[in-house]
Short mmCIF file of C-alpha atoms and ligand atoms in Angstrom, two decimals:
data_model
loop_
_atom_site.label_atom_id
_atom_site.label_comp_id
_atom_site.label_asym_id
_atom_site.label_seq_id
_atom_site.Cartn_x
_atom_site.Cartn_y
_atom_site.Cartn_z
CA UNK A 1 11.11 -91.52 42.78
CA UNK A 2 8.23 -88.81 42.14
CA UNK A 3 7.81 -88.39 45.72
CA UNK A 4 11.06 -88.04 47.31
CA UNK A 5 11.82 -85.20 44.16
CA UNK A 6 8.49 -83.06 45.62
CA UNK A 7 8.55 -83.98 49.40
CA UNK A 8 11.22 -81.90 51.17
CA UNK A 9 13.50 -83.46 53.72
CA UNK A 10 12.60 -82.55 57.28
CA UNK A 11 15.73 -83.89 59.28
CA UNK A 12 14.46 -84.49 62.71
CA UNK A 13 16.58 -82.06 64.95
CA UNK A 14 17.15 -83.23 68.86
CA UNK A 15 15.34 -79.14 69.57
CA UNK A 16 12.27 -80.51 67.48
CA UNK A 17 12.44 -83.55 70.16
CA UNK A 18 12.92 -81.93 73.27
CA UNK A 19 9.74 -79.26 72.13
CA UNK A 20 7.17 -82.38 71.45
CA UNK A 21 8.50 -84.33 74.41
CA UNK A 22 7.94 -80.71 76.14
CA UNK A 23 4.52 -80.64 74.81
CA UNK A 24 3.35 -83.92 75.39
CA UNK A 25 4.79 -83.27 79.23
CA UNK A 26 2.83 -80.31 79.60
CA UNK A 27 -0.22 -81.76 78.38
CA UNK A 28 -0.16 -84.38 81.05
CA UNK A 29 0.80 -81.89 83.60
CA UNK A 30 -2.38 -79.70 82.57
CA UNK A 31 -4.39 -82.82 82.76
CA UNK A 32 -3.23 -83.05 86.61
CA UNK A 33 -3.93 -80.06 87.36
CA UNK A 34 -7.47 -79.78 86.44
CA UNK A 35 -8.03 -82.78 88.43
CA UNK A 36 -6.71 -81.47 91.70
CA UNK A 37 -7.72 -78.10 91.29
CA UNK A 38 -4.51 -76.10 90.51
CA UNK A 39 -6.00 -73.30 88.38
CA UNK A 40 -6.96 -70.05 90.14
CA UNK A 41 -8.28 -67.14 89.12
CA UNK A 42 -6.40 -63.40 89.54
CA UNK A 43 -8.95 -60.32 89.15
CA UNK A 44 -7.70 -57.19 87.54
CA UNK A 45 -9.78 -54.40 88.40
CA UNK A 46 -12.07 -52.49 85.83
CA UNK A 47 -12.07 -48.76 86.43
CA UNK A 48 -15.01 -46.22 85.53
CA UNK A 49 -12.93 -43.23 84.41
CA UNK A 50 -15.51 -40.48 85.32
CA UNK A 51 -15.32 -41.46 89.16
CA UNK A 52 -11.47 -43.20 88.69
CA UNK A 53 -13.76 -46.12 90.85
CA UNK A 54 -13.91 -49.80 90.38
CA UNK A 55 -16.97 -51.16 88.86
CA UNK A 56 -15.90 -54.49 88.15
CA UNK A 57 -12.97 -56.85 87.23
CA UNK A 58 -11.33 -59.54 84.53
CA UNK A 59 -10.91 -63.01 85.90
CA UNK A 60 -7.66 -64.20 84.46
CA UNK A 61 -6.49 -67.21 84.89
CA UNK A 62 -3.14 -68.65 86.92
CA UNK A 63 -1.67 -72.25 87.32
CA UNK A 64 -0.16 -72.82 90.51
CA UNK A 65 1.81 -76.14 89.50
CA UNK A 66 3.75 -77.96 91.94
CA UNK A 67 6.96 -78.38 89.46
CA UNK A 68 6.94 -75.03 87.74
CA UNK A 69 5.63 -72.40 90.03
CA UNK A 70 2.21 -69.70 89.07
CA UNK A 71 2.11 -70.15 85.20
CA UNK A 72 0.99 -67.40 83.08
CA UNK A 73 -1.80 -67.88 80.35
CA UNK A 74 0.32 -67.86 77.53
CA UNK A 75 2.19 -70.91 78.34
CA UNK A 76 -0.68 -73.02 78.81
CA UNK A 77 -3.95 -71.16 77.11
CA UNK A 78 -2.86 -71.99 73.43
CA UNK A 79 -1.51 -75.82 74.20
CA UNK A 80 -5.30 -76.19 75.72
CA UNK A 81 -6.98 -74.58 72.75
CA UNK A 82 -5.19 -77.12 70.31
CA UNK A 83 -5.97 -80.07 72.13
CA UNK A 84 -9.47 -78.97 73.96
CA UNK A 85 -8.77 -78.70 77.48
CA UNK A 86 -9.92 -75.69 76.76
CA UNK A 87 -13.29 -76.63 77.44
CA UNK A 88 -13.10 -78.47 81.12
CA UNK A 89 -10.24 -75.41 81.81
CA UNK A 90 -12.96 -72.54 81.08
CA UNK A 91 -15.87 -74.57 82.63
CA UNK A 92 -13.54 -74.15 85.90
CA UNK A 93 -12.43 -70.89 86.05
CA UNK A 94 -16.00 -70.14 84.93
CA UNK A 95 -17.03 -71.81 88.18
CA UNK A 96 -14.30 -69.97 90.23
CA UNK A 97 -14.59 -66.69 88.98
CA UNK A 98 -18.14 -66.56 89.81
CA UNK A 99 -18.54 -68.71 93.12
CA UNK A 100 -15.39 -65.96 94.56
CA UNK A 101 -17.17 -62.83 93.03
CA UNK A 102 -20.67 -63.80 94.39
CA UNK A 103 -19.21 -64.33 97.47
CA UNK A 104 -17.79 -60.80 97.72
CA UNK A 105 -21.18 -59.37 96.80
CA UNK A 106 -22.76 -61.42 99.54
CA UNK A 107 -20.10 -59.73 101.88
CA UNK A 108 -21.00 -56.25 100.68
CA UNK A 109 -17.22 -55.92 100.02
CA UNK A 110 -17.90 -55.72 96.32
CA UNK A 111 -21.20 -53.74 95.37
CA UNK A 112 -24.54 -55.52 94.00
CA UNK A 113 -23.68 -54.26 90.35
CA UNK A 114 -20.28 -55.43 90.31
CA UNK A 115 -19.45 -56.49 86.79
CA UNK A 116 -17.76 -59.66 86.32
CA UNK A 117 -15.34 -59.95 83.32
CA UNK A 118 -14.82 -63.69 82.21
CA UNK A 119 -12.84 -64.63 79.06
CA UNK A 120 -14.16 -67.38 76.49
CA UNK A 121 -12.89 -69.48 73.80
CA UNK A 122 -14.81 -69.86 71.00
CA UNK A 123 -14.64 -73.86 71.57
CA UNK A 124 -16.83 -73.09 74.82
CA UNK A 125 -19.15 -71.52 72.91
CA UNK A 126 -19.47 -73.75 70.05
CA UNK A 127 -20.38 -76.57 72.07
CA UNK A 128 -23.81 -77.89 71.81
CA UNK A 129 -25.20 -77.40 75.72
CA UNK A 130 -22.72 -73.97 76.43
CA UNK A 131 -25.82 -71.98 77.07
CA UNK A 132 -26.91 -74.30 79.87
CA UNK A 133 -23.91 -75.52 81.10
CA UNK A 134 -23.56 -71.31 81.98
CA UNK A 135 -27.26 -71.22 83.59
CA UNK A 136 -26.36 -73.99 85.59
CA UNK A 137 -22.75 -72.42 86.91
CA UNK A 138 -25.18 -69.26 87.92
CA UNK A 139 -27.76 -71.02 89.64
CA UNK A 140 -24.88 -72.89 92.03
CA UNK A 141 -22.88 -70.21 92.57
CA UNK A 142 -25.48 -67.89 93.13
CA UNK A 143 -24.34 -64.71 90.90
CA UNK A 144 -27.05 -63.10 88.86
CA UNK A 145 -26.47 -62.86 85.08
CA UNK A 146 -26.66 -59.25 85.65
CA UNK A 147 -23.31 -59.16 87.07
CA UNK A 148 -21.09 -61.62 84.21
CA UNK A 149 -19.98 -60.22 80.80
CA UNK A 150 -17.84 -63.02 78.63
CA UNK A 151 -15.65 -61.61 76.83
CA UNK A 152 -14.56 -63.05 73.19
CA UNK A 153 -12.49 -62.68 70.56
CA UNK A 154 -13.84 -61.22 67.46
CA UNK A 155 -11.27 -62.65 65.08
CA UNK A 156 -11.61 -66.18 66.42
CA UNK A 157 -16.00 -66.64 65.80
CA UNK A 158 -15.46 -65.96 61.76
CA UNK A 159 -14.81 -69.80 61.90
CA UNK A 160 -18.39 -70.62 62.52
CA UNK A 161 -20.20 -67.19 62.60
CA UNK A 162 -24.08 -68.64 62.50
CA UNK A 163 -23.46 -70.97 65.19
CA UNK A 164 -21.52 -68.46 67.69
CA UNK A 165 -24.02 -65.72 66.80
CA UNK A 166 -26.82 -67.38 68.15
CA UNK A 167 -24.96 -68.81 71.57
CA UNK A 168 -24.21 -65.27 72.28
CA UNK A 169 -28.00 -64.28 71.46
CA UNK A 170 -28.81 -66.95 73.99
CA UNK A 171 -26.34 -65.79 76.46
CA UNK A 172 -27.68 -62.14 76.18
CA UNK A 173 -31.17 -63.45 76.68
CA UNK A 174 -30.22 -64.71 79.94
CA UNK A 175 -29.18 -61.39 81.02
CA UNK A 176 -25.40 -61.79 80.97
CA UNK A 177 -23.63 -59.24 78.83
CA UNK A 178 -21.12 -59.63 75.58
CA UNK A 179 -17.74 -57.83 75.34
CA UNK A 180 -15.79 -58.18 72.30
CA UNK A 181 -11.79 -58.67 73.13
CA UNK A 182 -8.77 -57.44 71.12
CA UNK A 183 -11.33 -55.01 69.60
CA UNK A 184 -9.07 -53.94 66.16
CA UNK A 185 -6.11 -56.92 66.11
CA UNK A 186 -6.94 -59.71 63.94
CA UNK A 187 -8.79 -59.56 61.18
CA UNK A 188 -11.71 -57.51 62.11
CA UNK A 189 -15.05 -57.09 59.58
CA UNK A 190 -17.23 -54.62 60.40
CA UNK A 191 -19.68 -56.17 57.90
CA UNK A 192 -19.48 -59.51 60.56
CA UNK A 193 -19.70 -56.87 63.82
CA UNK A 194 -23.15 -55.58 62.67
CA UNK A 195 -24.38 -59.13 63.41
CA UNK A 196 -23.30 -59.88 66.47
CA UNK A 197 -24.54 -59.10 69.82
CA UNK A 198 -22.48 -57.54 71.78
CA UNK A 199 -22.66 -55.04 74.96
CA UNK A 200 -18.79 -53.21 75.05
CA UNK A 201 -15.77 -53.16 73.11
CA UNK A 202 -12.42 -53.92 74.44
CA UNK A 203 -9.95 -51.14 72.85
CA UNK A 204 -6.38 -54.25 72.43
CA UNK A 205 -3.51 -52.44 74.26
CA UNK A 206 -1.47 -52.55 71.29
CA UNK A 207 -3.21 -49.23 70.34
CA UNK A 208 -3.71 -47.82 73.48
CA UNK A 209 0.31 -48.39 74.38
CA UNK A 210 1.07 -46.44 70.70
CA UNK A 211 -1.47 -43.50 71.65
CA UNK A 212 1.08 -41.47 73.73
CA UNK A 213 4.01 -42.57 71.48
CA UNK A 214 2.79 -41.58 68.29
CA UNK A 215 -0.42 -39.78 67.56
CA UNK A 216 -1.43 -41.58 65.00
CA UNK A 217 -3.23 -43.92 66.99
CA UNK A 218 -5.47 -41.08 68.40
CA UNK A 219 -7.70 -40.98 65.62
CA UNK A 220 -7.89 -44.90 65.37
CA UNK A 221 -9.11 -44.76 69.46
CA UNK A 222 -11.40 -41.94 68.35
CA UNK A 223 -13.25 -44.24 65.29
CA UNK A 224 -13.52 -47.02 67.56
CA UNK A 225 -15.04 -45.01 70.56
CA UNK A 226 -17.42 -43.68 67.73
CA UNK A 227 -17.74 -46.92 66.23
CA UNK A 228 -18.88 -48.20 69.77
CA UNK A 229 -21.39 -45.57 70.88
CA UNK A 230 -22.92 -46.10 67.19
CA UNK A 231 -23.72 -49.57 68.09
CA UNK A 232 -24.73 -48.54 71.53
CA UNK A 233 -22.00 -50.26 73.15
CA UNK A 234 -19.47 -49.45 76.20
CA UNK A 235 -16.02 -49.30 75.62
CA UNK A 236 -13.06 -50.51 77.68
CA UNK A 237 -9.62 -49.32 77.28
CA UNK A 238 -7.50 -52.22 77.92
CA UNK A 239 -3.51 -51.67 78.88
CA UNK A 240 -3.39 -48.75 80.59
CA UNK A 241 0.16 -47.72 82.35
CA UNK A 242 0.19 -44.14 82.61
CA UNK A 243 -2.04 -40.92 84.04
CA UNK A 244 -1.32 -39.60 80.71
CA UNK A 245 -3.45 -42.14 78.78
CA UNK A 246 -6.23 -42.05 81.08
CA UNK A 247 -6.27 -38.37 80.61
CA UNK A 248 -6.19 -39.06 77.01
CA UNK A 249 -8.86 -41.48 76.67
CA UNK A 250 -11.21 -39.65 79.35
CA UNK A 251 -10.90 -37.06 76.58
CA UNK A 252 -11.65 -39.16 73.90
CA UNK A 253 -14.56 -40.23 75.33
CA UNK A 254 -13.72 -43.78 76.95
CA UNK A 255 -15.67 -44.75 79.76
CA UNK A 256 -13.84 -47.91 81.31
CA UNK A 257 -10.08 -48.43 81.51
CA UNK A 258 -8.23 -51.32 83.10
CA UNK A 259 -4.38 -51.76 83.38
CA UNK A 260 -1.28 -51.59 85.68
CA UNK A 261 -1.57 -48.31 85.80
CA UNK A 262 -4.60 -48.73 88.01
CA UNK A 263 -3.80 -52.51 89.42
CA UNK A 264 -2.44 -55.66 88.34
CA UNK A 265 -4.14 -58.85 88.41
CA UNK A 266 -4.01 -59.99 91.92
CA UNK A 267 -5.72 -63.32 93.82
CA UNK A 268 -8.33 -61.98 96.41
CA UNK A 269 -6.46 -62.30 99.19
CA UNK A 270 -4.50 -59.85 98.02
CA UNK A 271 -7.55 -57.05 96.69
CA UNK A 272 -7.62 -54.22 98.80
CA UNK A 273 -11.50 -53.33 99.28
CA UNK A 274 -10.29 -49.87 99.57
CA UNK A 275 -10.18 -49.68 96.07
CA UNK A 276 -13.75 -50.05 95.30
CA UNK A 277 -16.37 -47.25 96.36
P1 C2E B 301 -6.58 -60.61 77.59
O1 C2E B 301 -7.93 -61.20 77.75
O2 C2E B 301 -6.42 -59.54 76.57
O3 C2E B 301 -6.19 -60.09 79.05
C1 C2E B 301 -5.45 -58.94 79.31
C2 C2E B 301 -4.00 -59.26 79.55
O4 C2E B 301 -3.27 -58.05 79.63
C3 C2E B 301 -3.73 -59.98 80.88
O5 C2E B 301 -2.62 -60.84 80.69
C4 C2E B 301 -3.36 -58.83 81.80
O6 C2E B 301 -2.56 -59.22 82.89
C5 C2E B 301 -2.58 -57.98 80.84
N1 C2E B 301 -2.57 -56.57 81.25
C6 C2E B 301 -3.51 -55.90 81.93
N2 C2E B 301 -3.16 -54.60 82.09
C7 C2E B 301 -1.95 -54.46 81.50
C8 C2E B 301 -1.06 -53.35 81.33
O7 C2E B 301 -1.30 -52.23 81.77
N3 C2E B 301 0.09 -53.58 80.64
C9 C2E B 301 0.39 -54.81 80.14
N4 C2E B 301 1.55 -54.94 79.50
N5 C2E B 301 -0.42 -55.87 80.28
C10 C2E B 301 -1.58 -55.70 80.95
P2 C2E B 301 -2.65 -62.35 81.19
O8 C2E B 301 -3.37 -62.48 82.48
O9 C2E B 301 -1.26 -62.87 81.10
O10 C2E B 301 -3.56 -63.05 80.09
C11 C2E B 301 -3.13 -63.15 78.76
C12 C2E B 301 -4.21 -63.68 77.88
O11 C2E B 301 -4.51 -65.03 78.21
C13 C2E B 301 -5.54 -62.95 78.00
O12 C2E B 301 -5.48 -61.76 77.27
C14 C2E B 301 -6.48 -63.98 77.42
O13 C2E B 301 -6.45 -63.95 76.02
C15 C2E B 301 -5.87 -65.26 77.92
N6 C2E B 301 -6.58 -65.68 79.14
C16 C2E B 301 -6.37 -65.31 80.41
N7 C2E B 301 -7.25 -65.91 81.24
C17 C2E B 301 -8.05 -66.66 80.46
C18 C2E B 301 -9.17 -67.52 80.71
O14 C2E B 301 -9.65 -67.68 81.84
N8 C2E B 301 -9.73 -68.15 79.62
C19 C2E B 301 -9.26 -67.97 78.35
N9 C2E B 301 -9.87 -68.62 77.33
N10 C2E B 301 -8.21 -67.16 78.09
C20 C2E B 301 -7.62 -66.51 79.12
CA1 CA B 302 -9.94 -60.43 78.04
CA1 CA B 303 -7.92 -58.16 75.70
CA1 CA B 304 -5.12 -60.13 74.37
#
């Protein structure tokens, strides 16, 4: 009698249903797809303010599913995190986003110190043989470390902060650089950012989308440009849609910008090698 007094009643609504039966569909779908090779890999371009030139781009990652079209990230990304596709997923695009960018350094169509942006979960780099299972990617696609920066999210390594702190020492020993993602969402401890190695900062859109709207995200862009040189590190403004906030941030001191307002993510095929100089 006890328990049914304290446990509330969950009534099982036909919604709650159709979302796990959803769910469970999706899963199996994902499953397929990383078996035949559905995922691809869009590159938005990274832009060096100073020369308004490309220097490098983000790999971010598409499904091209036979039932529901080219996915976004968002509908498949967190589903993968829960249940650890995660891991095989970002071992792929990984694999992809390197084997296509060495390729377009081999072809002289992207220059030698084109910097490849990849993004990682933390449950890549949390797993025991990350370090070589990276090496080994290198070695076969032939792309020096040189040319990769992995890009993680701050908020998500407080979880297990000794472990993740030495993978990206490793990492950085290799040669391949750090960038910290969503730089200022979450719940960011500057206490936790003094030990961790990391090469750039990625300014979250959030602010830089407020900057122009209200002013009172200036000074936060200023303390974190600050913040960044302090530590030695380059800084990426992330979201950029209009001339104004590149003006703006080239003012504030920013060296890097991507966002529409440059180029959208876009597969290859579809990069104009006119862009880069
Ligand atoms: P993110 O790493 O912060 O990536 C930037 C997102 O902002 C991308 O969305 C990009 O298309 C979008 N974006 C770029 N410029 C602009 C702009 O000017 N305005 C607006 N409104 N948006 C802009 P996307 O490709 O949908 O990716 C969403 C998120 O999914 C990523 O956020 C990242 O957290 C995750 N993701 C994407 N690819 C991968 C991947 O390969 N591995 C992992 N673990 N996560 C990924
Ligand atoms: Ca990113
Ligand atoms: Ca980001
Ligand atoms: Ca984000």
């Amino acid at each position: 009698a006890k328990m049914q007094e304290d446990t509330p009643i969950h009534y099982f609504e036909p919604h709650m249903l159709e979302a796990s039966l959803e769910k469970t569909r999706l899963a199996a779908e994902l499953n397929r797809a990383l078996e035949h090779n559905e995922l691809e890999v869009h590159f938005q371009p990274l832009i060096d303010l100073a020369s308004e030139t490309t220097c490098g781009a983000e790999a971010l990652v598409r499904w091209r599913s036979p039932t529901r079209g080219l996915v976004p990230p968002n509908q498949f990304i967190p589903l993968a995190e829960e249940n650890g596709m995660i891991i095989e997923m970002g071992q792929q695009i990984l694999r992809l986003a390197c084997q296509q960018t060495s390729q377009m350094i081999a072809r002289q169509q992207w220059p030698q110190s084109f910097m490849l942006h990849v993004n990682l979960s933390v449950r890549q780099l949390l797993q025991a043989d990350f370090v070589e299972q990276v090496e080994a990617i290198l070695a076969e696609s032939g792309l020096l470390a040189a040319n990769l920066t992995l890009e993680i999210t701050e908020s998500r390594l407080i979880s297990q902060p000794q472990q993740a702190t030495e993978a990206l020492q490793q990492l950085r020993q290799l040669g391949i650089h750090i960038a910290i993602d969503d730089f200022g969402t979450g719940y960011s401890s500057l206490s936790y950012l003094a030990q961790l190695p990391f090469d750039s900062l990625k300014i979250d859109r959030s602010f830089v989308n407020q900057m122009t709207e209200s002013n009172n995200y200036t000074p936060v862009i200023a303390a974190i440009i600050t913040l960044a040189e302090n530590f030695n590190a380059d800084i990426v403004a992330e979201g950029v849609e209009t001339r104004e906030q590149t003006q703006q941030l080239k003012a504030l001191g920013c060296r890097y910008a991507q966002g529409f307002y440059y180029a959208k993510p876009q597969p290859l095929s579809e990069w104009s090698t006119a862009k880069v100089s």
